[in-house]
Amino acid sequence: MIKKKLGRPTNNPKPYRIAVRLDEESKQILDQYCEQEQVYQMEAARRGIKKLKEDLK
């Protein structure tokens, strides 16, 4: 019998993975933001992507 994974069910699954290469300045900005906002790097990336929505036409 296959056991289900334990953990909390999510209302917002995140099945997609991305990898990003950053220059030193971008990495420093990301690190400073994460420290200031107390978030993980992926959460900061999600927030940045959502800000791009404003630029869509």
mmCIF file as gemmi writes it, N, C-alpha and C atoms, coordinates in Angstrom:
data_model
loop_
_atom_site.group_PDB
_atom_site.id
_atom_site.type_symbol
_atom_site.label_atom_id
_atom_site.label_alt_id
_atom_site.label_comp_id
_atom_site.label_asym_id
_atom_site.label_entity_id
_atom_site.label_seq_id
_atom_site.pdbx_PDB_ins_code
_atom_site.Cartn_x
_atom_site.Cartn_y
_atom_site.Cartn_z
_atom_site.occupancy
_atom_site.B_iso_or_equiv
_atom_site.pdbx_formal_charge
_atom_site.auth_seq_id
_atom_site.auth_asym_id
_atom_site.pdbx_PDB_model_num
ATOM 1 N N . MET Axp A 1 ? 0.843 -1.173 0 1 0 ? 1 A 1
ATOM 2 C CA . MET Axp A 1 ? 0 0 0 1 0 ? 1 A 1
ATOM 3 C C . MET Axp A 1 ? 0.897 1.247 0 1 0 ? 1 A 1
ATOM 4 N N . ILE Axp A 2 ? 0.523 2.243 -0.811 1 0 ? 2 A 1
ATOM 5 C CA . ILE Axp A 2 ? 1.287 3.485 -0.9 1 0 ? 2 A 1
ATOM 6 C C . ILE Axp A 2 ? 0.785 4.455 0.161 1 0 ? 2 A 1
ATOM 7 N N . LYS Axp A 3 ? 1.726 4.981 0.935 1 0 ? 3 A 1
ATOM 8 C CA . LYS Axp A 3 ? 1.355 5.955 1.961 1 0 ? 3 A 1
ATOM 9 C C . LYS Axp A 3 ? 1.335 7.347 1.358 1 0 ? 3 A 1
ATOM 10 N N . LYS Axp A 4 ? 0.359 8.14 1.786 1 0 ? 4 A 1
ATOM 11 C CA . LYS Axp A 4 ? 0.311 9.531 1.366 1 0 ? 4 A 1
ATOM 12 C C . LYS Axp A 4 ? 1.341 10.318 2.149 1 0 ? 4 A 1
ATOM 13 N N . LYS Axp A 5 ? 1.839 11.389 1.546 1 0 ? 5 A 1
ATOM 14 C CA . LYS Axp A 5 ? 2.766 12.26 2.255 1 0 ? 5 A 1
ATOM 15 C C . LYS Axp A 5 ? 2.027 12.969 3.373 1 0 ? 5 A 1
ATOM 16 N N . LEU Axp A 6 ? 2.708 13.116 4.484 1 0 ? 6 A 1
ATOM 17 C CA . LEU Axp A 6 ? 2.12 13.845 5.588 1 0 ? 6 A 1
ATOM 18 C C . LEU Axp A 6 ? 2.394 15.323 5.406 1 0 ? 6 A 1
ATOM 19 N N . GLY Axp A 7 ? 1.558 16.136 5.978 1 0 ? 7 A 1
ATOM 20 C CA . GLY Axp A 7 ? 1.734 17.577 5.879 1 0 ? 7 A 1
ATOM 21 C C . GLY Axp A 7 ? 0.39 18.235 5.671 1 0 ? 7 A 1
ATOM 22 N N . ARG Axp A 8 ? 0.432 19.529 5.706 1 0 ? 8 A 1
ATOM 23 C CA . ARG Axp A 8 ? -0.811 20.268 5.553 1 0 ? 8 A 1
ATOM 24 C C . ARG Axp A 8 ? -1.203 20.348 4.083 1 0 ? 8 A 1
ATOM 25 N N . PRO Axp A 9 ? -2.479 20.17 3.792 1 0 ? 9 A 1
ATOM 26 C CA . PRO Axp A 9 ? -2.921 20.365 2.413 1 0 ? 9 A 1
ATOM 27 C C . PRO Axp A 9 ? -2.833 21.857 2.07 1 0 ? 9 A 1
ATOM 28 N N . THR Axp A 10 ? -2.62 22.157 0.814 1 0 ? 10 A 1
ATOM 29 C CA . THR Axp A 10 ? -2.482 23.548 0.427 1 0 ? 10 A 1
ATOM 30 C C . THR Axp A 10 ? -3.599 23.963 -0.516 1 0 ? 10 A 1
ATOM 31 N N . ASN Axp A 11 ? -4.032 25.194 -0.367 1 0 ? 11 A 1
ATOM 32 C CA . ASN Axp A 11 ? -5.04 25.741 -1.266 1 0 ? 11 A 1
ATOM 33 C C . ASN Axp A 11 ? -4.384 26.345 -2.504 1 0 ? 11 A 1
ATOM 34 N N . ASN Axp A 12 ? -3.065 26.51 -2.46 1 0 ? 12 A 1
ATOM 35 C CA . ASN Axp A 12 ? -2.34 27.134 -3.56 1 0 ? 12 A 1
ATOM 36 C C . ASN Axp A 12 ? -1.093 26.306 -3.878 1 0 ? 12 A 1
ATOM 37 N N . PRO Axp A 13 ? -1.275 25.154 -4.547 1 0 ? 13 A 1
ATOM 38 C CA . PRO Axp A 13 ? -0.107 24.319 -4.844 1 0 ? 13 A 1
ATOM 39 C C . PRO Axp A 13 ? 0.857 25.042 -5.78 1 0 ? 13 A 1
ATOM 40 N N . LYS Axp A 14 ? 2.132 24.719 -5.677 1 0 ? 14 A 1
ATOM 41 C CA . LYS Axp A 14 ? 3.166 25.352 -6.491 1 0 ? 14 A 1
ATOM 42 C C . LYS Axp A 14 ? 3.947 24.26 -7.228 1 0 ? 14 A 1
ATOM 43 N N . PRO Axp A 15 ? 3.4 23.77 -8.345 1 0 ? 15 A 1
ATOM 44 C CA . PRO Axp A 15 ? 4.024 22.649 -9.049 1 0 ? 15 A 1
ATOM 45 C C . PRO Axp A 15 ? 5.175 23.037 -9.978 1 0 ? 15 A 1
ATOM 46 N N . TYR Axp A 16 ? 5.392 24.319 -10.212 1 0 ? 16 A 1
ATOM 47 C CA . TYR Axp A 16 ? 6.412 24.751 -11.171 1 0 ? 16 A 1
ATOM 48 C C . TYR Axp A 16 ? 7.689 25.165 -10.464 1 0 ? 16 A 1
ATOM 49 N N . ARG Axp A 17 ? 8.833 24.781 -11.056 1 0 ? 17 A 1
ATOM 50 C CA . ARG Axp A 17 ? 10.143 25.115 -10.497 1 0 ? 17 A 1
ATOM 51 C C . ARG Axp A 17 ? 10.896 25.94 -11.525 1 0 ? 17 A 1
ATOM 52 N N . ILE Axp A 18 ? 11.648 26.934 -11.033 1 0 ? 18 A 1
ATOM 53 C CA . ILE Axp A 18 ? 12.503 27.711 -11.919 1 0 ? 18 A 1
ATOM 54 C C . ILE Axp A 18 ? 13.878 27.848 -11.275 1 0 ? 18 A 1
ATOM 55 N N . ALA Axp A 19 ? 14.86 28.12 -12.104 1 0 ? 19 A 1
ATOM 56 C CA . ALA Axp A 19 ? 16.215 28.394 -11.615 1 0 ? 19 A 1
ATOM 57 C C . ALA Axp A 19 ? 16.642 29.724 -12.224 1 0 ? 19 A 1
ATOM 58 N N . VAL Axp A 20 ? 17.354 30.51 -11.447 1 0 ? 20 A 1
ATOM 59 C CA . VAL Axp A 20 ? 17.749 31.841 -11.895 1 0 ? 20 A 1
ATOM 60 C C . VAL Axp A 20 ? 19.226 32.052 -11.606 1 0 ? 20 A 1
ATOM 61 N N . ARG Axp A 21 ? 19.928 32.651 -12.55 1 0 ? 21 A 1
ATOM 62 C CA . ARG Axp A 21 ? 21.324 33.036 -12.34 1 0 ? 21 A 1
ATOM 63 C C . ARG Axp A 21 ? 21.324 34.535 -12.086 1 0 ? 21 A 1
ATOM 64 N N . LEU Axp A 22 ? 21.998 34.96 -11.023 1 0 ? 22 A 1
ATOM 65 C CA . LEU Axp A 22 ? 22.021 36.368 -10.636 1 0 ? 22 A 1
ATOM 66 C C . LEU Axp A 22 ? 23.433 36.916 -10.646 1 0 ? 22 A 1
ATOM 67 N N . ASP Axp A 23 ? 23.539 38.211 -10.932 1 0 ? 23 A 1
ATOM 68 C CA . ASP Axp A 23 ? 24.826 38.872 -10.755 1 0 ? 23 A 1
ATOM 69 C C . ASP Axp A 23 ? 24.944 39.281 -9.286 1 0 ? 23 A 1
ATOM 70 N N . GLU Axp A 24 ? 26.101 39.765 -8.897 1 0 ? 24 A 1
ATOM 71 C CA . GLU Axp A 24 ? 26.359 40.084 -7.488 1 0 ? 24 A 1
ATOM 72 C C . GLU Axp A 24 ? 25.397 41.142 -6.951 1 0 ? 24 A 1
ATOM 73 N N . GLU Axp A 25 ? 25.132 42.19 -7.738 1 0 ? 25 A 1
ATOM 74 C CA . GLU Axp A 25 ? 24.242 43.261 -7.277 1 0 ? 25 A 1
ATOM 75 C C . GLU Axp A 25 ? 22.829 42.741 -7.031 1 0 ? 25 A 1
ATOM 76 N N . SER Axp A 26 ? 22.306 41.939 -7.96 1 0 ? 26 A 1
ATOM 77 C CA . SER Axp A 26 ? 20.956 41.385 -7.802 1 0 ? 26 A 1
ATOM 78 C C . SER Axp A 26 ? 20.876 40.482 -6.581 1 0 ? 26 A 1
ATOM 79 N N . LYS Axp A 27 ? 21.911 39.681 -6.347 1 0 ? 27 A 1
ATOM 80 C CA . LYS Axp A 27 ? 21.943 38.784 -5.181 1 0 ? 27 A 1
ATOM 81 C C . LYS Axp A 27 ? 21.939 39.579 -3.887 1 0 ? 27 A 1
ATOM 82 N N . GLN Axp A 28 ? 22.701 40.673 -3.845 1 0 ? 28 A 1
ATOM 83 C CA . GLN Axp A 28 ? 22.736 41.509 -2.642 1 0 ? 28 A 1
ATOM 84 C C . GLN Axp A 28 ? 21.376 42.15 -2.383 1 0 ? 28 A 1
ATOM 85 N N . ILE Axp A 29 ? 20.727 42.623 -3.444 1 0 ? 29 A 1
ATOM 86 C CA . ILE Axp A 29 ? 19.399 43.225 -3.299 1 0 ? 29 A 1
ATOM 87 C C . ILE Axp A 29 ? 18.422 42.184 -2.765 1 0 ? 29 A 1
ATOM 88 N N . LEU Axp A 30 ? 18.456 40.986 -3.338 1 0 ? 30 A 1
ATOM 89 C CA . LEU Axp A 30 ? 17.566 39.912 -2.896 1 0 ? 30 A 1
ATOM 90 C C . LEU Axp A 30 ? 17.814 39.566 -1.434 1 0 ? 30 A 1
ATOM 91 N N . ASP Axp A 31 ? 19.071 39.419 -1.054 1 0 ? 31 A 1
ATOM 92 C CA . ASP Axp A 31 ? 19.407 39.085 0.332 1 0 ? 31 A 1
ATOM 93 C C . ASP Axp A 31 ? 18.951 40.173 1.302 1 0 ? 31 A 1
ATOM 94 N N . GLN Axp A 32 ? 19.161 41.435 0.937 1 0 ? 32 A 1
ATOM 95 C CA . GLN Axp A 32 ? 18.74 42.542 1.799 1 0 ? 32 A 1
ATOM 96 C C . GLN Axp A 32 ? 17.225 42.564 1.953 1 0 ? 32 A 1
ATOM 97 N N . TYR Axp A 33 ? 16.509 42.349 0.857 1 0 ? 33 A 1
ATOM 98 C CA . TYR Axp A 33 ? 15.047 42.334 0.91 1 0 ? 33 A 1
ATOM 99 C C . TYR Axp A 33 ? 14.553 41.203 1.803 1 0 ? 33 A 1
ATOM 100 N N . CYS Axp A 34 ? 15.121 40.019 1.627 1 0 ? 34 A 1
ATOM 101 C CA . CYS Axp A 34 ? 14.704 38.857 2.42 1 0 ? 34 A 1
ATOM 102 C C . CYS Axp A 34 ? 14.959 39.077 3.905 1 0 ? 34 A 1
ATOM 103 N N . GLU Axp A 35 ? 16.083 39.675 4.227 1 0 ? 35 A 1
ATOM 104 C CA . GLU Axp A 35 ? 16.393 39.948 5.631 1 0 ? 35 A 1
ATOM 105 C C . GLU Axp A 35 ? 15.431 40.989 6.207 1 0 ? 35 A 1
ATOM 106 N N . GLN Axp A 36 ? 15.183 42.033 5.44 1 0 ? 36 A 1
ATOM 107 C CA . GLN Axp A 36 ? 14.295 43.107 5.902 1 0 ? 36 A 1
ATOM 108 C C . GLN Axp A 36 ? 12.865 42.615 6.101 1 0 ? 36 A 1
ATOM 109 N N . GLU Axp A 37 ? 12.368 41.831 5.138 1 0 ? 37 A 1
ATOM 110 C CA . GLU Axp A 37 ? 10.976 41.383 5.17 1 0 ? 37 A 1
ATOM 111 C C . GLU Axp A 37 ? 10.795 40.04 5.871 1 0 ? 37 A 1
ATOM 112 N N . GLN Axp A 38 ? 11.904 39.41 6.264 1 0 ? 38 A 1
ATOM 113 C CA . GLN Axp A 38 ? 11.865 38.104 6.931 1 0 ? 38 A 1
ATOM 114 C C . GLN Axp A 38 ? 11.108 37.069 6.096 1 0 ? 38 A 1
ATOM 115 N N . VAL Axp A 39 ? 11.502 36.96 4.815 1 0 ? 39 A 1
ATOM 116 C CA . VAL Axp A 39 ? 10.895 35.983 3.908 1 0 ? 39 A 1
ATOM 117 C C . VAL Axp A 39 ? 12.002 35.17 3.247 1 0 ? 39 A 1
ATOM 118 N N . TYR Axp A 40 ? 11.625 34.014 2.715 1 0 ? 40 A 1
ATOM 119 C CA . TYR Axp A 40 ? 12.553 33.192 1.955 1 0 ? 40 A 1
ATOM 120 C C . TYR Axp A 40 ? 12.747 33.799 0.568 1 0 ? 40 A 1
ATOM 121 N N . GLN Axp A 41 ? 13.819 33.391 -0.094 1 0 ? 41 A 1
ATOM 122 C CA . GLN Axp A 41 ? 14.125 33.928 -1.418 1 0 ? 41 A 1
ATOM 123 C C . GLN Axp A 41 ? 13.002 33.656 -2.417 1 0 ? 41 A 1
ATOM 124 N N . MET Axp A 42 ? 12.39 32.494 -2.365 1 0 ? 42 A 1
ATOM 125 C CA . MET Axp A 42 ? 11.32 32.2 -3.322 1 0 ? 42 A 1
ATOM 126 C C . MET Axp A 42 ? 10.102 33.073 -3.079 1 0 ? 42 A 1
ATOM 127 N N . GLU Axp A 43 ? 9.808 33.388 -1.837 1 0 ? 43 A 1
ATOM 128 C CA . GLU Axp A 43 ? 8.687 34.287 -1.559 1 0 ? 43 A 1
ATOM 129 C C . GLU Axp A 43 ? 8.983 35.676 -2.114 1 0 ? 43 A 1
ATOM 130 N N . ALA Axp A 44 ? 10.219 36.124 -1.977 1 0 ? 44 A 1
ATOM 131 C CA . ALA Axp A 44 ? 10.611 37.421 -2.536 1 0 ? 44 A 1
ATOM 132 C C . ALA Axp A 44 ? 10.473 37.396 -4.058 1 0 ? 44 A 1
ATOM 133 N N . ALA Axp A 45 ? 10.863 36.294 -4.687 1 0 ? 45 A 1
ATOM 134 C CA . ALA Axp A 45 ? 10.736 36.168 -6.143 1 0 ? 45 A 1
ATOM 135 C C . ALA Axp A 45 ? 9.268 36.2 -6.557 1 0 ? 45 A 1
ATOM 136 N N . ARG Axp A 46 ? 8.405 35.509 -5.824 1 0 ? 46 A 1
ATOM 137 C CA . ARG Axp A 46 ? 6.968 35.528 -6.135 1 0 ? 46 A 1
ATOM 138 C C . ARG Axp A 46 ? 6.416 36.939 -6.039 1 0 ? 46 A 1
ATOM 139 N N . ARG Axp A 47 ? 6.823 37.676 -5.009 1 0 ? 47 A 1
ATOM 140 C CA . ARG Axp A 47 ? 6.366 39.059 -4.856 1 0 ? 47 A 1
ATOM 141 C C . ARG Axp A 47 ? 6.832 39.917 -6.029 1 0 ? 47 A 1
ATOM 142 N N . GLY Axp A 48 ? 8.068 39.716 -6.452 1 0 ? 48 A 1
ATOM 143 C CA . GLY Axp A 48 ? 8.595 40.466 -7.591 1 0 ? 48 A 1
ATOM 144 C C . GLY Axp A 48 ? 7.839 40.154 -8.872 1 0 ? 48 A 1
ATOM 145 N N . ILE Axp A 49 ? 7.515 38.889 -9.083 1 0 ? 49 A 1
ATOM 146 C CA . ILE Axp A 49 ? 6.765 38.49 -10.275 1 0 ? 49 A 1
ATOM 147 C C . ILE Axp A 49 ? 5.385 39.124 -10.26 1 0 ? 49 A 1
ATOM 148 N N . LYS Axp A 50 ? 4.743 39.165 -9.102 1 0 ? 50 A 1
ATOM 149 C CA . LYS Axp A 50 ? 3.415 39.781 -9.013 1 0 ? 50 A 1
ATOM 150 C C . LYS Axp A 50 ? 3.473 41.272 -9.32 1 0 ? 50 A 1
ATOM 151 N N . LYS Axp A 51 ? 4.582 41.931 -8.988 1 0 ? 51 A 1
ATOM 152 C CA . LYS Axp A 51 ? 4.725 43.353 -9.316 1 0 ? 51 A 1
ATOM 153 C C . LYS Axp A 51 ? 4.829 43.564 -10.825 1 0 ? 51 A 1
ATOM 154 N N . LEU Axp A 52 ? 5.293 42.565 -11.556 1 0 ? 52 A 1
ATOM 155 C CA . LEU Axp A 52 ? 5.375 42.662 -13.011 1 0 ? 52 A 1
ATOM 156 C C . LEU Axp A 52 ? 3.992 42.75 -13.653 1 0 ? 52 A 1
ATOM 157 N N . LYS Axp A 53 ? 2.979 42.258 -12.977 1 0 ? 53 A 1
ATOM 158 C CA . LYS Axp A 53 ? 1.616 42.265 -13.51 1 0 ? 53 A 1
ATOM 159 C C . LYS Axp A 53 ? 1.169 43.682 -13.849 1 0 ? 53 A 1
ATOM 160 N N . GLU Axp A 54 ? 1.634 44.667 -13.075 1 0 ? 54 A 1
ATOM 161 C CA . GLU Axp A 54 ? 1.264 46.063 -13.322 1 0 ? 54 A 1
ATOM 162 C C . GLU Axp A 54 ? 1.745 46.529 -14.692 1 0 ? 54 A 1
ATOM 163 N N . ASP Axp A 55 ? 2.83 45.965 -15.199 1 0 ? 55 A 1
ATOM 164 C CA . ASP Axp A 55 ? 3.396 46.373 -16.484 1 0 ? 55 A 1
ATOM 165 C C . ASP Axp A 55 ? 2.731 45.689 -17.678 1 0 ? 55 A 1
ATOM 166 N N . LEU Axp A 56 ? 1.916 44.677 -17.428 1 0 ? 56 A 1
ATOM 167 C CA . LEU Axp A 56 ? 1.255 43.974 -18.528 1 0 ? 56 A 1
ATOM 168 C C . LEU Axp A 56 ? 0.183 44.852 -19.159 1 0 ? 56 A 1
ATOM 169 N N . LYS Axp A 57 ? 0.052 44.727 -20.468 1 0 ? 57 A 1
ATOM 170 C CA . LYS Axp A 57 ? -0.967 45.527 -21.178 1 0 ? 57 A 1
ATOM 171 C C . LYS Axp A 57 ? -2.08 44.647 -21.66 1 0 ? 57 A 1
